[in-house]
């Protein structure tokens, strides 16, 4: 199927798009942290059982993201360029909790799994930007409750965010791109099948290697996102 000249685009990104910026992926290089798999730490049960461990996990990642060496890369910038120039509309959905898409100039980024730089109080539900370490004893600035603050992130077993908006966009897009994701976590990994089953849209996987759902895509472009994404955006904008 050729690239569409018109119609809307939905882009789904995963940890692989941030790899060339220096942020570790979930499953690369052993994917362990303090001997734990992310799936073991990123759960409500882990937070209830050992809040200090979970806070350490996110404090480490929040500090890493604040490192000036961590910058958006050519793939992030190419997607911002695509959204600015593509006339049919382009929805950027990310599984990532970093802010590299925003810092590359993307607007209205849909964070399906929440954001590392925001926290929520489980007592009063207030959510706010939070850039420093968080401890179990940190009081909520809004309601004063101790021990209620948690990262505003969707953990395993929790409901992903913005699903209605994402599903509506998937049901009407002309092109679906998945970039830098292993296709192991649902519902994000199932988005391509929803688009494919409509039968009228093109689907492309851009990943370092075939993902777990490679066979659901009409096309795959394997290689580093910093190379494959700008090349595809150039092709789309030259149509
Ligand atoms: C849900 C935030 C119901 C945390 C994340 C039992 C109980 C409960 C649920 C389940 C269960 N069994 C299964 C489930 C469903 C579960 C799930 O899918 N589990 C998996 C492990 C089997 N899903 C959930 O629980 C979700 N919620 O199901 O609720 C529901 C469903 C539908 C509708 C309503 C309700 C919630 C899942 C969200 C979990 N939170 N993140 C945090 O960040 O700390 S998930 C986390 O892993 C990421 O956000 C991401 O989404 C996910 C996958 O990671 P990837 O981004 O793909 O990264 P990965 O390292 O895996 O792969 C990177 C890829 O990049 C690789 O392929 C690599 O080759 C490539 N790459 C590397 N370098 C480059 C590159 N590509 C290009 N260029 C490069 N340079």
mmCIF file of C-alpha atoms and ligand atoms in Angstrom:
data_model
loop_
_atom_site.group_PDB
_atom_site.id
_atom_site.type_symbol
_atom_site.label_atom_id
_atom_site.label_comp_id
_atom_site.label_asym_id
_atom_site.label_seq_id
_atom_site.Cartn_x
_atom_site.Cartn_y
_atom_site.Cartn_z
ATOM 1 C CA UNK A 1 0.000 0.000 0.000
ATOM 2 C CA UNK A 2 1.442 3.443 -0.938
ATOM 3 C CA UNK A 3 1.788 6.299 1.545
ATOM 4 C CA UNK A 4 -1.443 8.338 1.730
ATOM 5 C CA UNK A 5 -1.356 11.914 0.380
ATOM 6 C CA UNK A 6 -4.251 13.065 2.562
ATOM 7 C CA UNK A 7 -6.154 12.029 5.657
ATOM 8 C CA UNK A 8 -5.169 12.043 9.309
ATOM 9 C CA UNK A 9 -2.141 10.372 10.863
ATOM 10 C CA UNK A 10 -1.870 8.708 14.288
ATOM 11 C CA UNK A 11 1.643 8.208 15.661
ATOM 12 C CA UNK A 12 2.345 5.935 18.656
ATOM 13 C CA UNK A 13 5.774 6.187 20.253
ATOM 14 C CA UNK A 14 7.520 4.040 22.864
ATOM 15 C CA UNK A 15 10.777 4.050 24.803
ATOM 16 C CA UNK A 16 12.803 3.330 21.647
ATOM 17 C CA UNK A 17 12.266 6.866 20.301
ATOM 18 C CA UNK A 18 13.985 8.247 23.406
ATOM 19 C CA UNK A 19 16.856 5.710 23.361
ATOM 20 C CA UNK A 20 19.116 7.891 21.171
ATOM 21 C CA UNK A 21 18.511 10.732 23.613
ATOM 22 C CA UNK A 22 20.125 8.600 26.317
ATOM 23 C CA UNK A 23 17.020 7.396 28.201
ATOM 24 C CA UNK A 24 17.063 3.639 28.880
ATOM 25 C CA UNK A 25 14.305 1.556 27.327
ATOM 26 C CA UNK A 26 12.239 -0.854 29.413
ATOM 27 C CA UNK A 27 13.489 -4.078 27.956
ATOM 28 C CA UNK A 28 16.854 -3.174 26.530
ATOM 29 C CA UNK A 29 20.142 -4.222 28.183
ATOM 30 C CA UNK A 30 18.408 -6.588 30.601
ATOM 31 C CA UNK A 31 15.724 -4.018 31.499
ATOM 32 C CA UNK A 32 16.427 -4.432 35.213
ATOM 33 C CA UNK A 33 16.559 -1.769 37.871
ATOM 34 C CA UNK A 34 17.911 -2.638 41.344
ATOM 35 C CA UNK A 35 17.260 -6.249 40.296
ATOM 36 C CA UNK A 36 13.605 -5.555 39.527
ATOM 37 C CA UNK A 37 11.761 -5.620 36.216
ATOM 38 C CA UNK A 38 9.772 -2.445 35.506
ATOM 39 C CA UNK A 39 6.608 -4.518 35.532
ATOM 40 C CA UNK A 40 7.333 -5.415 39.174
ATOM 41 C CA UNK A 41 7.903 -1.825 40.289
ATOM 42 C CA UNK A 42 5.344 0.020 38.140
ATOM 43 C CA UNK A 43 2.258 -1.420 39.874
ATOM 44 C CA UNK A 44 -0.158 -0.210 42.583
ATOM 45 C CA UNK A 45 0.666 -3.352 44.567
ATOM 46 C CA UNK A 46 4.395 -2.525 44.569
ATOM 47 C CA UNK A 47 3.570 1.035 45.703
ATOM 48 C CA UNK A 48 1.387 -0.252 48.549
ATOM 49 C CA UNK A 49 3.974 -2.876 49.537
ATOM 50 C CA UNK A 50 7.113 -0.761 49.323
ATOM 51 C CA UNK A 51 6.457 2.928 48.541
ATOM 52 C CA UNK A 52 10.097 3.842 49.222
ATOM 53 C CA UNK A 53 11.281 1.430 46.479
ATOM 54 C CA UNK A 54 8.794 2.829 43.965
ATOM 55 C CA UNK A 55 9.637 6.435 44.907
ATOM 56 C CA UNK A 56 13.352 5.603 44.425
ATOM 57 C CA UNK A 57 12.579 4.198 40.963
ATOM 58 C CA UNK A 58 10.783 7.346 39.855
ATOM 59 C CA UNK A 59 13.121 9.780 41.665
ATOM 60 C CA UNK A 60 16.019 8.210 39.721
ATOM 61 C CA UNK A 61 14.166 8.610 36.407
ATOM 62 C CA UNK A 62 12.980 12.164 37.224
ATOM 63 C CA UNK A 63 16.583 13.179 38.038
ATOM 64 C CA UNK A 64 17.852 11.498 34.834
ATOM 65 C CA UNK A 65 15.295 13.385 32.738
ATOM 66 C CA UNK A 66 16.429 16.695 34.324
ATOM 67 C CA UNK A 67 20.028 16.007 33.183
ATOM 68 C CA UNK A 68 20.948 18.670 30.557
ATOM 69 C CA UNK A 69 22.629 15.880 28.543
ATOM 70 C CA UNK A 70 19.187 14.370 27.887
ATOM 71 C CA UNK A 71 17.798 16.199 24.880
ATOM 72 C CA UNK A 72 15.193 15.454 22.192
ATOM 73 C CA UNK A 73 16.686 13.742 19.131
ATOM 74 C CA UNK A 74 16.082 13.949 15.364
ATOM 75 C CA UNK A 75 13.112 11.576 15.575
ATOM 76 C CA UNK A 76 11.291 13.761 18.125
ATOM 77 C CA UNK A 77 12.005 16.841 16.014
ATOM 78 C CA UNK A 78 10.833 15.173 12.794
ATOM 79 C CA UNK A 79 7.462 14.309 14.366
ATOM 80 C CA UNK A 80 7.004 17.928 15.457
ATOM 81 C CA UNK A 81 7.778 18.991 11.876
ATOM 82 C CA UNK A 82 5.263 16.465 10.497
ATOM 83 C CA UNK A 83 2.453 17.693 12.758
ATOM 84 C CA UNK A 84 3.133 21.305 11.764
ATOM 85 C CA UNK A 85 3.150 20.620 8.005
ATOM 86 C CA UNK A 86 0.701 17.729 7.502
ATOM 87 C CA UNK A 87 -2.629 19.197 6.398
ATOM 88 C CA UNK A 88 -4.815 16.222 7.376
ATOM 89 C CA UNK A 89 -4.095 16.360 11.118
ATOM 90 C CA UNK A 90 -1.581 14.325 13.129
ATOM 91 C CA UNK A 91 -2.242 12.935 16.633
ATOM 92 C CA UNK A 92 0.873 12.055 18.639
ATOM 93 C CA UNK A 93 0.205 9.376 21.283
ATOM 94 C CA UNK A 94 3.130 8.373 23.464
ATOM 95 C CA UNK A 95 3.619 5.537 25.939
ATOM 96 C CA UNK A 96 6.606 7.473 27.244
ATOM 97 C CA UNK A 97 6.418 9.449 30.442
ATOM 98 C CA UNK A 98 9.251 11.813 29.478
ATOM 99 C CA UNK A 99 8.714 15.291 27.987
ATOM 100 C CA UNK A 100 11.058 14.990 25.013
ATOM 101 C CA UNK A 101 8.253 15.277 22.449
ATOM 102 C CA UNK A 102 7.115 18.562 24.005
ATOM 103 C CA UNK A 103 10.683 19.860 24.186
ATOM 104 C CA UNK A 104 11.107 19.017 20.479
ATOM 105 C CA UNK A 105 8.142 21.284 19.671
ATOM 106 C CA UNK A 106 5.221 18.840 19.580
ATOM 107 C CA UNK A 107 1.978 20.218 20.983
ATOM 108 C CA UNK A 108 -1.051 18.396 22.385
ATOM 109 C CA UNK A 109 0.984 15.222 23.103
ATOM 110 C CA UNK A 110 -1.320 12.467 24.377
ATOM 111 C CA UNK A 111 0.444 10.674 27.262
ATOM 112 C CA UNK A 112 -1.347 7.316 27.351
ATOM 113 C CA UNK A 113 0.647 6.251 30.432
ATOM 114 C CA UNK A 114 0.946 9.584 32.224
ATOM 115 C CA UNK A 115 3.903 11.863 32.860
ATOM 116 C CA UNK A 116 7.029 11.515 35.008
ATOM 117 C CA UNK A 117 7.056 15.259 35.806
ATOM 118 C CA UNK A 118 3.615 15.223 37.429
ATOM 119 C CA UNK A 119 2.339 13.800 40.721
ATOM 120 C CA UNK A 120 -1.179 13.116 42.014
ATOM 121 C CA UNK A 121 -2.499 13.066 45.564
ATOM 122 C CA UNK A 122 -4.483 9.898 46.298
ATOM 123 C CA UNK A 123 -6.328 11.777 49.076
ATOM 124 C CA UNK A 124 -7.568 14.873 47.227
ATOM 125 C CA UNK A 125 -6.797 13.896 43.582
ATOM 126 C CA UNK A 126 -4.974 17.188 43.000
ATOM 127 C CA UNK A 127 -2.374 16.766 40.222
ATOM 128 C CA UNK A 128 0.612 19.066 39.729
ATOM 129 C CA UNK A 129 3.998 19.489 38.088
ATOM 130 C CA UNK A 130 6.690 17.936 40.329
ATOM 131 C CA UNK A 131 10.353 18.103 39.378
ATOM 132 C CA UNK A 132 12.147 17.113 42.603
ATOM 133 C CA UNK A 133 12.401 13.891 44.614
ATOM 134 C CA UNK A 134 9.230 12.533 46.201
ATOM 135 C CA UNK A 135 9.191 10.597 49.474
ATOM 136 C CA UNK A 136 6.402 8.781 51.278
ATOM 137 C CA UNK A 137 6.520 11.468 53.995
ATOM 138 C CA UNK A 138 6.126 14.399 51.527
ATOM 139 C CA UNK A 139 2.837 16.176 52.370
ATOM 140 C CA UNK A 140 0.372 17.092 49.629
ATOM 141 C CA UNK A 141 0.668 20.884 49.072
ATOM 142 C CA UNK A 142 -3.102 21.059 48.506
ATOM 143 C CA UNK A 143 -4.608 18.979 51.317
ATOM 144 C CA UNK A 144 -1.608 18.431 53.629
ATOM 145 C CA UNK A 145 -2.067 14.636 53.673
ATOM 146 C CA UNK A 146 1.157 12.710 54.295
ATOM 147 C CA UNK A 147 1.929 9.606 52.215
ATOM 148 C CA UNK A 148 -0.700 10.235 49.558
ATOM 149 C CA UNK A 149 1.474 11.640 46.755
ATOM 150 C CA UNK A 150 2.288 9.268 43.857
ATOM 151 C CA UNK A 151 3.700 9.703 40.360
ATOM 152 C CA UNK A 152 0.909 10.672 37.893
ATOM 153 C CA UNK A 153 1.789 7.579 35.870
ATOM 154 C CA UNK A 154 -0.391 4.679 34.690
ATOM 155 C CA UNK A 155 0.954 1.512 36.298
ATOM 156 C CA UNK A 156 0.368 -2.050 35.131
ATOM 157 C CA UNK A 157 -3.196 -3.016 35.943
ATOM 158 C CA UNK A 158 -4.372 0.617 35.842
ATOM 159 C CA UNK A 159 -6.578 2.231 33.228
ATOM 160 C CA UNK A 160 -4.651 4.026 30.452
ATOM 161 C CA UNK A 161 -5.516 7.687 29.821
ATOM 162 C CA UNK A 162 -7.339 9.354 26.894
ATOM 163 C CA UNK A 163 -8.540 6.029 25.468
ATOM 164 C CA UNK A 164 -11.737 7.466 23.935
ATOM 165 C CA UNK A 165 -9.860 10.165 22.044
ATOM 166 C CA UNK A 166 -7.195 7.708 20.889
ATOM 167 C CA UNK A 167 -9.718 5.082 19.758
ATOM 168 C CA UNK A 168 -11.692 7.686 17.772
ATOM 169 C CA UNK A 169 -8.497 8.823 16.014
ATOM 170 C CA UNK A 170 -7.513 5.215 15.227
ATOM 171 C CA UNK A 171 -10.919 4.574 13.672
ATOM 172 C CA UNK A 172 -10.578 7.429 11.176
ATOM 173 C CA UNK A 173 -6.867 7.765 10.355
ATOM 174 C CA UNK A 174 -5.338 7.149 6.926
ATOM 175 C CA UNK A 175 -1.915 6.276 8.354
ATOM 176 C CA UNK A 176 -0.780 4.686 11.649
ATOM 177 C CA UNK A 177 2.881 4.776 12.649
ATOM 178 C CA UNK A 178 4.348 2.926 15.656
ATOM 179 C CA UNK A 179 7.851 4.073 16.574
ATOM 180 C CA UNK A 180 10.261 2.493 19.080
ATOM 181 C CA UNK A 181 7.913 0.159 20.888
ATOM 182 C CA UNK A 182 8.254 -3.575 21.524
ATOM 183 C CA UNK A 183 4.519 -4.198 21.101
ATOM 184 C CA UNK A 184 4.367 -6.083 24.405
ATOM 185 C CA UNK A 185 2.087 -3.866 26.479
ATOM 186 C CA UNK A 186 -1.646 -3.530 25.897
ATOM 187 C CA UNK A 187 -3.832 -1.744 25.001
ATOM 188 C CA UNK A 188 -1.156 0.231 23.043
ATOM 189 C CA UNK A 189 0.129 -2.920 21.315
ATOM 190 C CA UNK A 190 -3.383 -3.585 20.029
ATOM 191 C CA UNK A 191 -3.817 -0.200 18.292
ATOM 192 C CA UNK A 192 -2.362 -1.425 14.991
ATOM 193 C CA UNK A 193 -4.839 -4.347 14.767
ATOM 194 C CA UNK A 194 -7.741 -1.904 15.270
ATOM 195 C CA UNK A 195 -6.462 0.198 12.327
ATOM 196 C CA UNK A 196 -5.621 -2.841 10.171
ATOM 197 C CA UNK A 197 -9.096 -4.353 10.658
ATOM 198 C CA UNK A 198 -10.673 -1.238 9.126
ATOM 199 C CA UNK A 199 -8.868 -2.204 5.929
ATOM 200 C CA UNK A 200 -8.491 1.315 4.574
ATOM 201 C CA UNK A 201 -5.404 2.689 6.301
ATOM 202 C CA UNK A 202 -1.682 2.119 5.934
ATOM 203 C CA UNK A 203 0.323 0.943 8.940
ATOM 204 C CA UNK A 204 4.093 1.192 9.378
ATOM 205 C CA UNK A 205 6.308 -0.028 12.237
ATOM 206 C CA UNK A 206 9.552 1.918 12.696
ATOM 207 C CA UNK A 207 11.667 0.001 15.182
ATOM 208 C CA UNK A 208 15.230 -1.195 15.732
ATOM 209 C CA UNK A 209 14.035 -4.763 15.217
ATOM 210 C CA UNK A 210 10.724 -6.530 14.531
ATOM 211 C CA UNK A 211 8.301 -5.960 17.436
ATOM 212 C CA UNK A 212 5.984 -8.569 18.934
ATOM 213 C CA UNK A 213 3.207 -7.296 16.653
ATOM 214 C CA UNK A 214 5.263 -6.845 13.468
ATOM 215 C CA UNK A 215 2.912 -9.130 11.524
ATOM 216 C CA UNK A 216 0.005 -6.744 12.188
ATOM 217 C CA UNK A 217 1.737 -3.965 10.208
ATOM 218 C CA UNK A 218 1.521 -3.567 6.418
ATOM 219 C CA UNK A 219 5.111 -2.247 6.347
ATOM 220 C CA UNK A 220 8.157 -2.152 8.627
ATOM 221 C CA UNK A 221 11.234 0.053 8.523
ATOM 222 C CA UNK A 222 13.919 -1.299 10.865
ATOM 223 C CA UNK A 223 16.776 0.862 12.083
ATOM 224 C CA UNK A 224 17.382 3.659 14.591
ATOM 225 C CA UNK A 225 14.458 6.082 14.884
ATOM 226 C CA UNK A 226 16.846 9.031 14.569
ATOM 227 C CA UNK A 227 17.396 7.918 10.967
ATOM 228 C CA UNK A 228 14.169 6.189 9.893
ATOM 229 C CA UNK A 229 11.704 8.788 11.234
ATOM 230 C CA UNK A 230 13.165 11.912 9.567
ATOM 231 C CA UNK A 231 13.414 9.945 6.287
ATOM 232 C CA UNK A 232 9.749 8.926 6.438
ATOM 233 C CA UNK A 233 8.644 12.457 7.355
ATOM 234 C CA UNK A 234 10.585 13.804 4.339
ATOM 235 C CA UNK A 235 8.777 11.276 2.119
ATOM 236 C CA UNK A 236 5.349 12.181 3.500
ATOM 237 C CA UNK A 237 5.895 15.912 3.136
ATOM 238 C CA UNK A 238 7.185 15.499 -0.430
ATOM 239 C CA UNK A 239 3.980 13.701 -1.601
HETATM 240 C C1 LIG B 1 -4.654 -2.138 31.325
HETATM 241 C C2 LIG B 1 4.373 3.656 32.737
HETATM 242 C C3 LIG B 1 -6.984 -2.478 31.485
HETATM 243 C C4 LIG B 1 5.221 3.138 33.832
HETATM 244 C C5 LIG B 1 3.827 1.667 31.528
HETATM 245 C C6 LIG B 1 -2.626 -8.694 34.318
HETATM 246 C C7 LIG B 1 -3.202 -7.758 35.159
HETATM 247 C C8 LIG B 1 -3.516 -6.478 34.728
HETATM 248 C C9 LIG B 1 -3.231 -6.114 33.433
HETATM 249 C C10 LIG B 1 -2.626 -7.044 32.623
HETATM 250 C C11 LIG B 1 -2.333 -8.330 33.026
HETATM 251 N N1 LIG B 1 -1.769 -8.998 31.975
HETATM 252 C C12 LIG B 1 -1.680 -8.168 30.920
HETATM 253 C C13 LIG B 1 -2.193 -6.998 31.293
HETATM 254 C C14 LIG B 1 -2.304 -5.831 30.518
HETATM 255 C C15 LIG B 1 -1.055 -5.006 30.812
HETATM 256 C C16 LIG B 1 0.025 -5.532 29.885
HETATM 257 O O1 LIG B 1 -0.060 -5.328 28.703
HETATM 258 N N2 LIG B 1 1.039 -6.224 30.468
HETATM 259 C C17 LIG B 1 2.092 -6.781 29.648
HETATM 260 C C18 LIG B 1 3.415 -6.760 30.429
HETATM 261 C C19 LIG B 1 1.704 -8.204 29.261
HETATM 262 N N3 LIG B 1 -1.395 -3.650 30.523
HETATM 263 C C20 LIG B 1 -1.820 -2.865 31.521
HETATM 264 O O2 LIG B 1 -1.841 -3.175 32.692
HETATM 265 C C21 LIG B 1 -2.337 -1.517 31.067
HETATM 266 N N4 LIG B 1 -3.638 -1.313 31.629
HETATM 267 O O3 LIG B 1 -4.551 -3.110 30.621
HETATM 268 O O4 LIG B 1 -5.840 -1.760 31.923
HETATM 269 C C22 LIG B 1 -7.571 -1.745 30.338
HETATM 270 C C23 LIG B 1 -7.239 -2.089 29.024
HETATM 271 C C24 LIG B 1 -7.818 -1.406 27.970
HETATM 272 C C25 LIG B 1 -8.698 -0.376 28.227
HETATM 273 C C26 LIG B 1 -8.987 -0.051 29.549
HETATM 274 C C27 LIG B 1 -8.427 -0.727 30.607
HETATM 275 C C28 LIG B 1 -1.456 -0.398 31.560
HETATM 276 C C29 LIG B 1 -0.075 -0.559 30.982
HETATM 277 C C30 LIG B 1 0.737 0.692 31.315
HETATM 278 C C31 LIG B 1 1.906 0.322 32.187
HETATM 279 N N5 LIG B 1 2.787 1.480 32.292
HETATM 280 N N6 LIG B 1 4.553 2.778 31.615
HETATM 281 C C32 LIG B 1 6.576 3.745 33.745
HETATM 282 O O5 LIG B 1 6.953 4.291 32.679
HETATM 283 O O6 LIG B 1 7.277 3.639 34.755
HETATM 284 S S1 LIG B 1 4.220 0.536 30.362
HETATM 285 C C33 LIG B 1 5.816 0.743 29.792
HETATM 286 O O7 LIG B 1 6.174 -0.412 29.022
HETATM 287 C C34 LIG B 1 5.924 1.836 28.789
HETATM 288 O O8 LIG B 1 5.149 2.947 29.080
HETATM 289 C C35 LIG B 1 5.482 1.184 27.508
HETATM 290 O O9 LIG B 1 4.124 1.396 27.324
HETATM 291 C C36 LIG B 1 5.601 -0.268 27.786
HETATM 292 C C37 LIG B 1 6.331 -0.961 26.684
HETATM 293 O O10 LIG B 1 7.562 -0.373 26.616
HETATM 294 P P1 LIG B 1 8.109 0.185 25.209
HETATM 295 O O11 LIG B 1 7.814 1.630 25.164
HETATM 296 O O12 LIG B 1 7.631 -0.621 24.060
HETATM 297 O O13 LIG B 1 9.634 -0.030 25.458
HETATM 298 P P2 LIG B 1 10.424 -1.397 25.353
HETATM 299 O O14 LIG B 1 11.698 -1.220 26.086
HETATM 300 O O15 LIG B 1 9.536 -2.549 25.696
HETATM 301 O O16 LIG B 1 10.710 -1.487 23.788
HETATM 302 C C38 LIG B 1 11.502 -0.486 23.166
HETATM 303 C C39 LIG B 1 11.539 -0.830 21.701
HETATM 304 O O17 LIG B 1 12.306 0.186 21.041
HETATM 305 C C40 LIG B 1 12.219 -2.147 21.430
HETATM 306 O O18 LIG B 1 11.446 -2.893 20.509
HETATM 307 C C41 LIG B 1 13.562 -1.760 20.804
HETATM 308 O O19 LIG B 1 13.963 -2.666 19.787
HETATM 309 C C42 LIG B 1 13.237 -0.419 20.193
HETATM 310 N N7 LIG B 1 14.371 0.495 20.108
HETATM 311 C C43 LIG B 1 15.419 0.606 20.956
HETATM 312 N N8 LIG B 1 16.244 1.597 20.523
HETATM 313 C C44 LIG B 1 15.678 2.103 19.396
HETATM 314 C C45 LIG B 1 14.487 1.417 19.135
HETATM 315 N N9 LIG B 1 13.709 1.683 18.072
HETATM 316 C C46 LIG B 1 14.111 2.664 17.247
HETATM 317 N N10 LIG B 1 15.244 3.370 17.429
HETATM 318 C C47 LIG B 1 16.044 3.122 18.485
HETATM 319 N N11 LIG B 1 17.185 3.831 18.647
#
